[in-house]
XYZ file of C-alpha atoms in Angstrom:
337
model
C 1.397 -61.005 6.444
C -0.608 -58.358 8.272
C -3.996 -56.958 7.322
C -5.769 -53.937 7.933
C -9.201 -54.009 9.463
C -11.422 -51.777 7.056
C -14.353 -51.506 9.674
C -12.135 -49.049 11.878
C -12.995 -45.323 11.600
C -10.387 -43.263 9.539
C -8.113 -41.362 11.753
C -9.130 -38.152 9.729
C -12.803 -38.725 10.285
C -12.771 -36.345 13.091
C -11.435 -33.460 10.860
C -14.199 -31.103 9.229
C -12.713 -30.520 5.556
C -16.086 -29.158 4.439
C -15.654 -25.912 2.383
C -18.079 -23.999 4.896
C -15.875 -25.070 7.756
C -12.678 -23.487 5.560
C -14.760 -20.114 5.001
C -15.455 -20.144 8.928
C -11.703 -20.400 9.793
C -10.872 -18.090 7.216
C -13.175 -15.408 8.214
C -12.142 -15.938 11.911
C -8.290 -15.702 10.906
C -8.877 -12.353 9.098
C -11.537 -10.656 11.585
C -8.942 -10.639 14.180
C -7.180 -8.276 12.020
C -10.085 -5.807 11.292
C -10.544 -2.933 13.720
C -13.996 -1.430 14.684
C -13.871 1.232 11.961
C -13.948 -1.603 9.402
C -10.184 -0.993 8.447
C -7.426 -3.497 8.912
C -5.256 -3.244 12.139
C -1.916 -2.583 10.345
C -3.513 0.830 8.729
C -1.560 4.091 9.839
C -3.500 5.926 12.126
C -3.177 9.553 10.491
C -4.690 7.752 7.545
C -8.056 7.398 9.073
C -7.738 10.582 10.841
C -7.427 12.565 8.025
C -10.196 10.891 6.139
C -12.495 11.505 8.915
C -11.741 15.254 8.304
C -12.575 14.926 4.641
C -15.652 13.329 5.344
C -16.364 16.309 7.537
C -15.739 18.916 4.845
C -19.283 20.223 3.577
C -20.114 18.615 0.098
C -16.789 17.021 -0.454
C -17.883 13.640 -0.600
C -20.737 14.314 -2.680
C -18.562 16.200 -4.979
C -16.028 13.293 -4.949
C -18.705 10.863 -5.889
C -19.652 13.231 -8.728
C -16.320 13.449 -10.130
C -15.585 9.576 -9.754
C -18.924 8.035 -10.579
C -18.182 7.419 -14.308
C -14.296 8.006 -14.265
C -13.471 4.707 -12.735
C -15.677 2.906 -15.315
C -14.241 4.759 -18.096
C -10.584 3.802 -16.889
C -11.762 0.197 -16.656
C -13.140 0.362 -20.134
C -9.699 2.068 -21.458
C -7.820 -0.681 -19.664
C -9.727 -3.442 -21.229
C -8.981 -1.893 -24.720
C -5.575 -0.493 -24.555
C -3.732 -2.777 -21.837
C -2.871 -6.451 -21.318
C -5.138 -8.148 -18.879
C -2.955 -10.622 -16.741
C -4.605 -13.934 -16.116
C -3.846 -17.621 -15.634
C -2.671 -18.143 -19.328
C -1.415 -14.260 -19.909
C 1.659 -13.278 -17.311
C 0.587 -16.194 -14.895
C 3.291 -15.478 -12.857
C 1.934 -11.980 -12.166
C -1.478 -13.175 -11.792
C -0.468 -15.800 -9.055
C 1.235 -12.989 -7.317
C -2.083 -11.061 -7.108
C -4.011 -14.252 -6.001
C -1.461 -14.742 -3.239
C -1.599 -11.016 -2.125
C -5.338 -10.894 -2.075
C -5.565 -14.174 0.016
C -2.998 -12.717 2.405
C -5.022 -9.521 2.994
C -8.596 -11.197 2.644
C -9.973 -9.507 -0.142
C -11.256 -10.279 -3.610
C -8.429 -10.994 -6.230
C -8.417 -7.687 -8.196
C -8.287 -7.332 -12.173
C -4.723 -6.624 -13.020
C -3.592 -5.018 -16.502
C -0.191 -4.166 -17.789
C -0.025 -0.844 -19.613
C 2.647 -0.157 -22.479
C 3.642 2.996 -20.479
C 7.464 4.237 -19.940
C 6.646 5.027 -16.493
C 8.029 3.184 -13.307
C 4.696 3.266 -11.691
C 1.399 1.182 -10.476
C -1.676 2.261 -9.407
C -5.061 0.942 -8.319
C -8.517 2.127 -9.257
C -11.907 1.125 -7.549
C -15.429 2.779 -6.858
C -18.462 1.274 -5.405
C -20.045 -1.359 -7.705
C -17.047 -0.868 -10.159
C -14.708 -3.767 -9.682
C -11.420 -2.757 -8.282
C -8.246 -3.180 -10.658
C -4.741 -2.686 -10.685
C -2.349 -1.290 -13.516
C 1.215 -1.776 -13.614
C 3.455 -0.314 -16.414
C 5.492 -2.276 -18.310
C 8.577 -0.186 -17.443
C 7.948 -1.433 -13.674
C 7.142 -5.167 -14.791
C 10.806 -4.972 -16.681
C 12.885 -3.752 -13.816
C 11.242 -5.382 -10.875
C 12.108 -8.933 -10.010
C 8.916 -11.003 -9.150
C 9.774 -11.118 -5.432
C 9.887 -7.029 -5.412
C 7.020 -6.714 -7.874
C 4.766 -8.800 -4.811
C 5.663 -5.927 -2.632
C 4.140 -3.432 -5.249
C 0.984 -5.421 -6.003
C 0.657 -5.825 -2.148
C 0.730 -2.273 -1.869
C -2.149 -1.382 -4.354
C -4.070 -4.256 -2.588
C -3.552 -2.243 0.314
C -5.198 0.695 -1.344
C -8.369 -1.355 -2.270
C -8.616 -3.041 1.320
C -8.374 0.514 2.917
C -11.037 2.014 0.853
C -8.652 4.692 -0.419
C -10.094 4.677 -4.140
C -12.776 7.496 -3.601
C -10.495 10.339 -2.274
C -7.483 8.892 -4.286
C -9.127 9.220 -7.489
C -10.462 12.579 -6.551
C -6.947 13.740 -5.585
C -5.292 12.579 -8.819
C -8.122 14.167 -11.026
C -7.641 17.513 -9.422
C -3.964 17.491 -9.002
C -2.324 14.991 -11.477
C -4.917 14.884 -14.277
C -5.652 18.537 -13.710
C -9.124 19.763 -13.774
C -9.111 20.849 -17.331
C -9.372 17.294 -18.033
C -12.347 16.785 -16.500
C -14.682 18.404 -18.848
C -16.707 21.831 -18.202
C -19.348 20.336 -15.753
C -16.639 18.557 -13.447
C -14.396 21.655 -13.636
C -17.123 23.544 -11.863
C -17.305 20.959 -9.585
C -13.680 21.101 -8.872
C -13.389 24.738 -8.716
C -15.560 24.262 -5.533
C -12.881 22.233 -3.887
C -10.493 25.233 -2.630
C -6.574 25.264 -1.766
C -7.227 24.220 1.756
C -9.159 21.221 1.177
C -6.396 20.394 -1.713
C -3.926 20.517 1.014
C -5.904 18.256 3.003
C -6.416 15.993 0.191
C -2.536 15.748 0.020
C -2.021 15.472 3.587
C -4.474 12.562 3.694
C -2.735 10.967 0.618
C 0.645 10.905 1.735
C -0.521 9.042 5.125
C -2.706 6.640 2.995
C 0.508 5.374 1.241
C 1.971 4.566 4.822
C -1.003 2.137 5.036
C -0.527 0.821 1.829
C 3.065 0.579 2.082
C 2.577 -1.637 4.950
C 0.090 -3.940 3.124
C 3.028 -4.420 0.809
C 5.368 -5.566 3.469
C 2.778 -7.808 4.640
C 2.440 -9.444 1.313
C 6.094 -9.470 0.428
C 8.034 -12.739 0.942
C 10.617 -10.709 2.904
C 11.153 -7.354 4.696
C 14.054 -6.903 2.388
C 11.965 -7.463 -0.698
C 9.591 -4.771 0.272
C 12.373 -2.253 1.244
C 14.258 -2.929 -2.070
C 10.903 -2.366 -3.970
C 10.206 0.841 -2.434
C 14.106 1.775 -2.650
C 14.038 1.352 -6.344
C 11.341 4.142 -6.583
C 14.555 6.595 -5.820
C 15.821 5.859 -9.212
C 13.526 4.021 -11.380
C 14.883 0.428 -10.809
C 17.426 1.057 -13.613
C 19.358 -2.115 -14.279
C 22.792 -0.810 -13.290
C 26.149 -2.502 -14.151
C 27.166 -5.165 -11.807
C 30.107 -3.026 -10.735
C 27.876 -0.566 -9.058
C 26.574 -1.458 -5.505
C 22.849 -0.565 -5.049
C 22.498 -1.886 -1.610
C 20.271 -0.016 0.583
C 22.216 1.815 3.441
C 19.840 2.898 6.143
C 22.149 5.470 7.847
C 23.049 7.070 4.445
C 19.214 7.669 3.789
C 18.678 9.120 7.401
C 21.488 11.650 6.729
C 19.914 12.504 3.334
C 16.566 12.812 5.120
C 17.993 15.041 7.955
C 19.579 17.471 5.346
C 16.032 18.171 3.823
C 14.292 18.374 7.037
C 16.545 21.038 8.169
C 15.667 23.279 5.341
C 12.532 24.867 4.013
C 12.547 22.640 1.013
C 10.401 20.339 3.196
C 7.401 22.543 2.639
C 7.563 21.674 -1.061
C 5.952 18.194 -0.325
C 2.691 20.067 0.864
C 1.875 19.756 -2.977
C 2.712 16.149 -3.313
C 0.359 13.365 -3.093
C 3.306 11.083 -1.860
C 5.640 11.239 0.998
C 9.343 11.410 -0.254
C 10.581 8.062 -1.010
C 13.339 8.252 1.608
C 10.708 8.881 4.151
C 8.772 5.844 2.815
C 11.781 3.618 3.293
C 12.244 5.080 6.711
C 8.489 4.387 7.684
C 8.697 0.822 6.225
C 11.487 0.139 8.760
C 9.544 1.348 11.541
C 6.724 -0.982 10.515
C 9.402 -3.735 10.034
C 10.031 -3.575 13.981
C 6.127 -3.341 14.956
C 4.164 -6.331 16.631
C 1.276 -5.800 14.150
C 3.388 -6.776 11.310
C 4.542 -10.029 12.835
C 0.772 -10.830 13.834
C 0.428 -10.955 10.142
C 3.704 -12.607 9.356
C 4.906 -14.452 12.371
C 7.380 -16.676 10.337
C 9.408 -13.804 9.556
C 10.133 -12.561 13.140
C 13.942 -13.098 14.215
C 14.719 -14.641 17.421
C 15.127 -12.199 20.361
C 13.762 -9.387 18.124
C 12.464 -6.326 19.954
C 9.185 -4.970 18.900
C 7.420 -1.795 19.268
C 3.330 -1.569 19.854
C 1.495 -0.389 17.162
C 0.727 3.166 18.821
C 4.302 3.786 19.046
C 5.039 2.736 15.521
C 2.469 5.231 14.196
C 4.166 7.976 16.341
C 7.535 7.274 15.132
C 6.296 7.419 11.732
C 4.040 10.771 11.942
C 7.854 12.251 12.584
C 8.600 11.449 9.131
C 5.285 11.806 7.442
C 4.402 15.088 8.966
C 5.362 18.279 7.043
C 4.275 21.296 8.874
C 4.508 19.877 12.379
C 7.741 18.123 11.631
C 10.267 18.205 14.398
C 13.806 19.360 13.635
C 16.065 16.611 12.511
C 17.969 16.194 15.751
C 14.647 15.275 17.414
C 13.713 12.812 14.432
C 17.210 11.268 14.949
C 16.930 10.855 18.536
C 13.347 9.458 18.270
C 14.600 6.878 15.475
C 17.364 5.279 17.299
């Protein structure tokens, strides 16, 4: 019979398992992904550049605060009254996804609500001391499997992490909701935002979506899940009969992009807050070949996979996201190969 000496030190005694130690390691791990401007390293460079231009517009930041100071809190109250709050006992699978995404990106877990709206959509709100929250429509929740929903929630968490909320809310109020919905006082403020600033807001907003899409990819379980979630924005994620093949074909999407890029129709996007979904799929593909992505998700890297730098990835994405300075499709095609 053998005996274990109880006076011998435990082999685990040298490990620091305290909560303080965990926090330090966690902060150190996340800090390596943060840049000097306070944004995560995956953020699309043009997002930051346009935001600095917006900050430089005289009075715009002040006007944005005046418009948004009460709007976000009102929307949160509306969500609490009219929507379903997701939690450990209500839609727990969705709540777990939000927790996982927040942990992955290193942000606080946002409140998540399900809205009884017949739109294929999700969006995030947040402003200063108002808690950030995410709204998912029941239509999207119905049509996306949980693995693809994770990319969508990760995308919204990316908006929160990149501090998009102030200008995103301003853009939505001025463009989506319309100034007529703001009340007489705020209408006067909105009228001071001229057309050129509105176009700049749109340009920034489209770039901000690229940053958020990258966050969604980082949070997703696979690149394919993120790409499929974005792809379904093209057709609303409708549940098509099994006889219909909905496989994502990149070559077909490239050709579709080239057709529109060769015409004046591309300038319609100047009025849009989001890039064309085809462009988003293609910029997602570019980020899936970026070394920064695999610094976040090293376990997803394939053997012998050739990666590009973040700088090169941003340049390649700019060819898709730019509207006015967009190159011809032939150059885009050459740059994408």
